[in-house]
Amino acid sequence: FVTILIHTVWAGSEEALGALEFVDESFQALVVEKSQLLQAEYKQQNQSTEKRMGIFESTSRTPAGAKKDSRLAHAQILAAVCANLGSSTLSSQVLMRDKLISFLIEMVRFIDVLGDISSEIQQLRYCLCIISRELSLQLSVSQTQAFPPMLRKQLYGKFGAYTEEGQTQGLFRSELRRQIAAAKAAVKPRDPARIQEIERQIVVSSEMLEYAANMAMGAMLMGSVFDSDTKNPDGKVLTWIRRMLVAAETVSSEGHHNNWAPKKCDIAREALHFLLSSNLEMARLFVDQCYSVQQQVSSAYFLVLADVVMHTSSIKLDPQTLIALVLSKMVDPDADARSKASKLLHTIERRYKPDD
């Protein structure tokens, strides 16, 4: 039955893909194993760059009755499984873990040779973000040999290229406009309706990809820092987080706010939590950032720091530093910060209260 569903996904059925996403946990490893038949299919293809480029040459939807590309079908199936994994599944399912990591590394290499942002390629990148995030959440702390810091660093850098805040300001939008112009110019004969549809598909897929990439980048920060630059307030990682915290709310290509996606500030706050929870030695840096002149930045760092301090007694901050911070936040313009300061004060009183 699983094999039939996989073939049905390959044939273009979204219903079959949805069924695989919600398959019972006891069958998830089987789905990953059986999906290898798609890998066998695309490995038989000619491995020349020309052939690879030709796979995704169209920016239109897959024609009715035509099979979906086997790589994309494989990626979508694995992403669907990852979206519904138990919190510790990959720790116990070693074969499934290794297959997911192997697929991820192979597809990252494959995408590296492509300069295309067709709808299909964007979907493939989106799936890699979903898979990477789940791998990092489950393995970055408990199984660092299987999902090492250097792999997280590579993926973090890769996904940053799919976002506005993850690279040089303005470069992402500029590159998107260039790619759209190239795709529209390639349409022959000139069909206004087709040109408009191609542009819409690329923009929508890029918006979805940017959201998934930001989520994946945050997850890459779980576990020990992957380089010393991560601890630099002006380094790439903390600069990305700062830019996410102060970014305006995303407006979709249709002109309305993306209510389906978490706000960028919330993604950034989650990333800060992953970072500090795994690297308690960064607590002093977080304290410094709590005094940032940028309100969004100071509030986010304080809310995360307070949560970690309240739930982690081993964090090394002296009570004087914490009390001074709490007193400053008692009059903070942010109501959430004021409320959290009051709760943190009670924690400090309990933790540092002298013995009677």
Short mmCIF file of C-alpha atoms in Angstrom, two decimals:
data_model
loop_
_atom_site.label_atom_id
_atom_site.label_comp_id
_atom_site.label_asym_id
_atom_site.label_seq_id
_atom_site.Cartn_x
_atom_site.Cartn_y
_atom_site.Cartn_z
CA PHE A 1 0.00 0.00 0.00
CA VAL A 2 2.84 2.41 0.85
CA THR A 3 4.48 1.73 -2.50
CA ILE A 4 1.20 2.51 -4.26
CA LEU A 5 0.93 5.83 -2.42
CA ILE A 6 4.51 6.73 -3.37
CA HIS A 7 3.83 6.01 -7.03
CA THR A 8 0.65 8.06 -6.78
CA VAL A 9 2.60 11.03 -5.37
CA TRP A 10 5.05 10.65 -8.23
CA ALA A 11 2.10 10.82 -10.61
CA GLY A 12 1.18 14.20 -9.10
CA SER A 13 -1.44 13.40 -6.46
CA GLU A 14 -1.52 15.94 -3.62
CA GLU A 15 -4.05 13.74 -1.80
CA ALA A 16 -1.58 10.86 -1.66
CA LEU A 17 1.12 13.22 -0.37
CA GLY A 18 -1.24 14.36 2.38
CA ALA A 19 -1.94 10.74 3.31
CA LEU A 20 1.79 10.04 3.70
CA GLU A 21 2.23 13.11 5.91
CA PHE A 22 -0.23 11.74 8.46
CA VAL A 23 0.78 8.09 8.23
CA ASP A 24 1.07 6.36 11.60
CA GLU A 25 4.48 6.63 13.29
CA SER A 26 4.96 2.87 13.02
CA PHE A 27 4.97 3.19 9.20
CA GLN A 28 7.16 6.28 8.82
CA ALA A 29 10.42 4.34 8.51
CA LEU A 30 8.79 2.14 5.88
CA VAL A 31 7.73 5.20 3.87
CA VAL A 32 11.29 6.54 3.90
CA GLU A 33 12.66 3.15 2.89
CA LYS A 34 10.16 2.58 0.07
CA SER A 35 10.68 6.09 -1.28
CA GLN A 36 14.19 4.98 -2.24
CA LEU A 37 12.66 3.64 -5.45
CA LEU A 38 12.44 7.27 -6.59
CA GLN A 39 16.12 7.73 -5.84
CA ALA A 40 16.91 4.74 -8.02
CA GLU A 41 14.94 6.41 -10.81
CA TYR A 42 16.80 9.72 -10.84
CA LYS A 43 20.18 8.07 -10.32
CA GLN A 44 19.65 6.35 -13.67
CA GLN A 45 19.41 9.71 -15.39
CA ASN A 46 22.40 11.18 -17.16
CA GLN A 47 24.49 13.03 -14.56
CA SER A 48 25.75 15.75 -16.89
CA THR A 49 25.01 19.36 -15.96
CA GLU A 50 22.96 19.79 -19.10
CA LYS A 51 20.64 16.97 -18.14
CA ARG A 52 20.28 18.22 -14.61
CA MET A 53 19.46 21.69 -15.79
CA GLY A 54 16.89 20.28 -18.17
CA ILE A 55 14.97 18.54 -15.42
CA PHE A 56 13.54 21.80 -14.10
CA GLU A 57 13.63 23.90 -17.24
CA SER A 58 9.93 24.73 -17.12
CA THR A 59 8.54 27.27 -14.65
CA SER A 60 4.98 26.21 -15.28
CA ARG A 61 3.09 23.59 -13.36
CA THR A 62 3.52 19.94 -14.23
CA PRO A 63 1.11 19.23 -17.11
CA ALA A 64 -1.94 17.17 -16.28
CA GLY A 65 -1.18 13.48 -16.69
CA ALA A 66 2.61 14.01 -16.59
CA LYS A 67 4.76 12.52 -13.85
CA LYS A 68 6.31 14.82 -11.29
CA ASP A 69 10.10 14.92 -11.30
CA SER A 70 11.35 11.99 -9.21
CA ARG A 71 13.71 14.17 -7.14
CA LEU A 72 10.94 16.57 -6.24
CA ALA A 73 8.52 13.74 -5.44
CA HIS A 74 11.14 12.11 -3.22
CA ALA A 75 11.83 15.40 -1.42
CA GLN A 76 8.14 16.09 -0.86
CA ILE A 77 7.57 12.63 0.59
CA LEU A 78 10.49 12.93 3.02
CA ALA A 79 9.43 16.45 4.02
CA ALA A 80 5.89 15.19 4.64
CA VAL A 81 7.21 12.46 6.92
CA CYS A 82 9.49 14.90 8.78
CA ALA A 83 6.57 17.26 9.38
CA ASN A 84 4.91 14.63 11.59
CA LEU A 85 7.82 12.85 13.28
CA GLY A 86 7.81 12.17 17.00
CA SER A 87 10.23 14.30 19.00
CA SER A 88 12.74 11.44 19.45
CA THR A 89 12.05 9.29 16.41
CA LEU A 90 15.37 9.90 14.69
CA SER A 91 17.32 9.01 17.83
CA SER A 92 15.94 5.49 17.74
CA GLN A 93 15.39 5.02 13.99
CA VAL A 94 19.03 5.05 12.87
CA LEU A 95 18.44 3.78 9.33
CA MET A 96 15.75 6.40 8.70
CA ARG A 97 18.01 9.07 10.15
CA ASP A 98 20.90 8.10 7.90
CA LYS A 99 18.70 8.00 4.78
CA LEU A 100 17.38 11.50 5.50
CA ILE A 101 20.87 12.92 6.07
CA SER A 102 22.21 11.22 2.94
CA PHE A 103 19.35 12.59 0.83
CA LEU A 104 19.83 16.07 2.27
CA ILE A 105 23.55 16.19 1.47
CA GLU A 106 23.02 14.82 -2.03
CA MET A 107 20.27 17.33 -2.87
CA VAL A 108 22.28 20.28 -1.53
CA ARG A 109 25.10 19.30 -3.90
CA PHE A 110 22.63 18.92 -6.75
CA ILE A 111 21.11 22.35 -6.22
CA ASP A 112 24.57 23.93 -6.04
CA VAL A 113 24.98 23.48 -9.81
CA LEU A 114 21.68 25.15 -10.64
CA GLY A 115 21.15 28.85 -11.26
CA ASP A 116 17.42 28.36 -11.65
CA ILE A 117 14.57 29.55 -9.40
CA SER A 118 11.74 27.84 -11.21
CA SER A 119 8.73 26.86 -9.15
CA GLU A 120 9.94 23.26 -9.04
CA ILE A 121 13.41 24.17 -7.81
CA GLN A 122 11.92 26.43 -5.15
CA GLN A 123 9.73 23.55 -4.00
CA LEU A 124 12.78 21.30 -3.75
CA ARG A 125 14.63 23.91 -1.69
CA TYR A 126 11.56 24.31 0.52
CA CYS A 127 11.51 20.57 1.22
CA LEU A 128 15.21 20.60 2.12
CA CYS A 129 14.51 23.36 4.66
CA ILE A 130 11.75 21.28 6.27
CA ILE A 131 13.94 18.15 6.41
CA SER A 132 16.98 20.04 7.72
CA ARG A 133 15.02 21.72 10.49
CA GLU A 134 13.69 18.42 11.82
CA LEU A 135 17.11 16.78 11.64
CA SER A 136 18.66 19.64 13.58
CA LEU A 137 15.93 19.76 16.23
CA GLN A 138 16.33 16.06 16.94
CA LEU A 139 20.06 15.47 16.45
CA SER A 140 22.07 18.67 17.04
CA VAL A 141 22.34 18.09 20.78
CA SER A 142 22.02 14.33 21.25
CA GLN A 143 23.78 12.98 18.12
CA THR A 144 26.37 15.49 17.02
CA GLN A 145 28.38 12.91 15.10
CA ALA A 146 25.43 12.17 12.82
CA PHE A 147 24.52 15.86 12.37
CA PRO A 148 27.76 17.74 13.13
CA PRO A 149 28.21 21.48 13.67
CA MET A 150 30.02 21.94 10.34
CA LEU A 151 27.01 20.51 8.47
CA ARG A 152 24.75 22.89 10.37
CA LYS A 153 27.03 25.77 9.42
CA GLN A 154 26.94 24.78 5.75
CA LEU A 155 23.15 24.55 5.77
CA TYR A 156 22.78 27.82 7.67
CA GLY A 157 24.80 29.60 5.00
CA LYS A 158 22.91 27.89 2.20
CA PHE A 159 19.50 28.83 3.56
CA GLY A 160 20.59 32.41 4.21
CA ALA A 161 20.76 32.88 0.44
CA TYR A 162 17.02 32.22 0.27
CA THR A 163 16.11 35.11 2.58
CA GLU A 164 16.20 38.89 2.70
CA GLU A 165 17.69 39.16 6.20
CA GLY A 166 20.21 36.33 5.73
CA GLN A 167 22.45 38.15 3.25
CA THR A 168 23.50 41.62 2.12
CA GLN A 169 20.53 43.96 2.46
CA GLY A 170 18.56 44.24 -0.78
CA LEU A 171 20.45 41.46 -2.56
CA PHE A 172 17.68 38.87 -2.20
CA ARG A 173 14.97 41.09 -3.73
CA SER A 174 17.32 42.29 -6.43
CA GLU A 175 18.24 38.74 -7.44
CA LEU A 176 14.58 37.72 -7.39
CA ARG A 177 13.68 40.54 -9.78
CA ARG A 178 16.54 39.53 -12.08
CA GLN A 179 15.46 35.89 -12.15
CA ILE A 180 11.82 36.85 -12.81
CA ALA A 181 12.87 39.08 -15.70
CA ALA A 182 14.96 36.25 -17.19
CA ALA A 183 12.10 33.74 -16.85
CA LYS A 184 9.62 36.11 -18.46
CA ALA A 185 12.00 36.90 -21.31
CA ALA A 186 12.37 33.18 -22.06
CA VAL A 187 8.66 32.71 -22.77
CA LYS A 188 8.12 32.03 -26.47
CA PRO A 189 5.76 32.86 -28.04
CA ARG A 190 4.95 35.96 -26.00
CA ASP A 191 1.80 35.09 -24.06
CA PRO A 192 0.84 37.77 -21.48
CA ALA A 193 -1.24 35.36 -19.41
CA ARG A 194 1.56 32.79 -19.26
CA ILE A 195 4.14 35.46 -18.42
CA GLN A 196 1.97 36.73 -15.55
CA GLU A 197 1.44 33.20 -14.24
CA ILE A 198 5.18 32.45 -14.33
CA GLU A 199 5.90 35.59 -12.33
CA ARG A 200 3.19 34.76 -9.80
CA GLN A 201 4.50 31.21 -9.31
CA ILE A 202 8.07 32.36 -8.76
CA VAL A 203 7.06 35.09 -6.28
CA VAL A 204 4.74 32.85 -4.27
CA SER A 205 7.24 29.98 -4.16
CA SER A 206 9.98 32.42 -3.08
CA GLU A 207 7.79 33.73 -0.24
CA MET A 208 7.13 30.19 0.99
CA LEU A 209 10.80 29.31 0.67
CA GLU A 210 11.92 32.40 2.59
CA TYR A 211 9.68 31.47 5.52
CA ALA A 212 10.93 27.85 5.55
CA ALA A 213 14.55 28.97 5.21
CA ASN A 214 14.28 31.34 8.17
CA MET A 215 12.76 28.56 10.28
CA ALA A 216 15.53 26.17 9.25
CA MET A 217 18.26 28.74 9.92
CA GLY A 218 16.97 29.14 13.47
CA ALA A 219 17.04 25.39 14.03
CA MET A 220 20.67 25.24 12.84
CA LEU A 221 21.56 27.25 15.98
CA MET A 222 20.55 24.41 18.27
CA GLY A 223 23.59 22.66 19.69
CA SER A 224 27.10 23.97 20.26
CA VAL A 225 28.00 27.03 18.17
CA PHE A 226 29.47 26.06 14.81
CA ASP A 227 32.11 28.82 14.83
CA SER A 228 33.41 31.67 16.97
CA ASP A 229 31.69 34.24 14.76
CA THR A 230 28.34 33.05 16.12
CA LYS A 231 29.26 34.63 19.47
CA ASN A 232 30.15 37.95 17.85
CA PRO A 233 27.37 40.57 18.29
CA ASP A 234 28.27 41.90 14.84
CA GLY A 235 28.77 38.47 13.27
CA LYS A 236 26.57 36.97 10.58
CA VAL A 237 24.31 34.97 12.90
CA LEU A 238 23.46 37.66 15.44
CA THR A 239 23.18 40.25 12.67
CA TRP A 240 20.59 38.00 10.96
CA ILE A 241 18.68 37.69 14.24
CA ARG A 242 18.80 41.45 14.82
CA ARG A 243 17.53 42.15 11.31
CA MET A 244 14.72 39.63 11.78
CA LEU A 245 13.69 41.27 15.05
CA VAL A 246 13.34 44.73 13.51
CA ALA A 247 11.95 43.58 10.14
CA ALA A 248 8.53 44.84 9.11
CA GLU A 249 5.73 42.29 9.01
CA THR A 250 5.78 40.39 5.73
CA VAL A 251 3.24 41.38 3.09
CA SER A 252 2.47 38.75 0.47
CA SER A 253 2.54 39.20 -3.29
CA GLU A 254 -1.26 39.52 -3.14
CA GLY A 255 -0.94 42.56 -0.88
CA HIS A 256 -2.04 41.07 2.45
CA HIS A 257 -0.16 39.97 5.54
CA ASN A 258 1.03 36.35 5.60
CA ASN A 259 -1.11 35.06 8.45
CA TRP A 260 -0.07 31.47 7.65
CA ALA A 261 3.55 32.10 8.68
CA PRO A 262 5.07 33.02 12.06
CA LYS A 263 6.27 36.59 12.32
CA LYS A 264 9.96 37.10 11.66
CA CYS A 265 10.43 38.42 15.18
CA ASP A 266 8.99 35.19 16.60
CA ILE A 267 11.31 33.09 14.42
CA ALA A 268 14.23 35.19 15.65
CA ARG A 269 13.20 34.75 19.27
CA GLU A 270 13.01 30.98 18.80
CA ALA A 271 16.51 31.07 17.26
CA LEU A 272 17.80 32.98 20.30
CA HIS A 273 16.28 30.37 22.59
CA PHE A 274 17.94 27.53 20.69
CA LEU A 275 21.26 29.38 20.81
CA LEU A 276 21.29 30.23 24.51
CA SER A 277 19.82 26.93 25.72
CA SER A 278 22.67 25.05 24.04
CA ASN A 279 25.38 27.59 24.86
CA LEU A 280 24.88 28.91 28.39
CA GLU A 281 28.28 30.61 28.29
CA MET A 282 26.66 33.22 26.02
CA ALA A 283 24.48 34.50 28.89
CA ARG A 284 26.70 37.56 29.46
CA LEU A 285 26.33 38.54 25.80
CA PHE A 286 22.55 38.22 26.15
CA VAL A 287 22.62 40.51 29.18
CA ASP A 288 24.48 43.14 27.16
CA GLN A 289 21.95 42.90 24.33
CA CYS A 290 19.11 43.42 26.83
CA TYR A 291 20.29 47.04 27.00
CA SER A 292 20.20 47.56 23.22
CA VAL A 293 18.83 50.91 22.05
CA GLN A 294 16.58 48.99 19.64
CA GLN A 295 13.46 48.13 21.61
CA GLN A 296 12.64 44.99 19.61
CA VAL A 297 16.16 43.67 20.16
CA SER A 298 16.38 44.41 23.89
CA SER A 299 12.93 42.92 24.58
CA ALA A 300 13.59 39.73 22.63
CA TYR A 301 16.95 39.07 24.27
CA PHE A 302 15.51 39.72 27.72
CA LEU A 303 12.46 37.50 27.24
CA VAL A 304 14.66 34.62 26.06
CA LEU A 305 17.28 35.15 28.76
CA ALA A 306 14.62 35.28 31.48
CA ASP A 307 13.03 32.04 30.28
CA VAL A 308 16.36 30.21 30.23
CA VAL A 309 17.42 31.56 33.64
CA MET A 310 14.10 30.54 35.20
CA HIS A 311 14.39 26.99 33.84
CA THR A 312 18.16 26.45 34.09
CA SER A 313 19.78 26.75 37.50
CA SER A 314 23.27 26.07 36.11
CA ILE A 315 23.45 29.31 34.14
CA LYS A 316 26.37 31.41 35.41
CA LEU A 317 25.16 34.93 36.16
CA ASP A 318 25.68 36.64 39.48
CA PRO A 319 22.57 37.88 41.34
CA GLN A 320 23.71 41.50 41.19
CA THR A 321 23.73 41.42 37.38
CA LEU A 322 20.30 39.82 37.28
CA ILE A 323 18.76 42.19 39.81
CA ALA A 324 20.08 45.24 37.97
CA LEU A 325 18.62 43.87 34.75
CA VAL A 326 15.26 43.12 36.36
CA LEU A 327 15.01 46.60 37.83
CA SER A 328 15.67 48.18 34.44
CA LYS A 329 13.00 46.01 32.83
CA MET A 330 10.38 46.80 35.48
CA VAL A 331 9.85 50.12 33.66
CA ASP A 332 10.34 48.77 30.13
CA PRO A 333 7.89 50.05 27.48
CA ASP A 334 7.16 46.43 26.56
CA ALA A 335 4.43 44.97 28.77
CA ASP A 336 5.69 41.42 28.16
CA ALA A 337 9.16 42.43 29.36
CA ARG A 338 7.71 44.03 32.52
CA SER A 339 5.68 40.91 33.28
CA LYS A 340 8.65 38.63 32.67
CA ALA A 341 10.85 40.82 34.90
CA SER A 342 8.46 40.33 37.79
CA LYS A 343 8.54 36.54 37.35
CA LEU A 344 12.31 36.53 37.04
CA LEU A 345 12.61 38.50 40.29
CA HIS A 346 10.72 35.75 42.13
CA THR A 347 13.11 33.16 40.66
CA ILE A 348 16.12 35.17 41.81
CA GLU A 349 14.66 35.47 45.32
CA ARG A 350 14.14 31.72 45.57
CA ARG A 351 17.45 30.74 43.99
CA TYR A 352 19.72 33.15 45.85
CA LYS A 353 17.86 33.46 49.17
CA PRO A 354 20.31 32.97 52.04
CA ASP A 355 19.70 29.99 54.30
CA ASP A 356 17.84 30.86 57.50
#
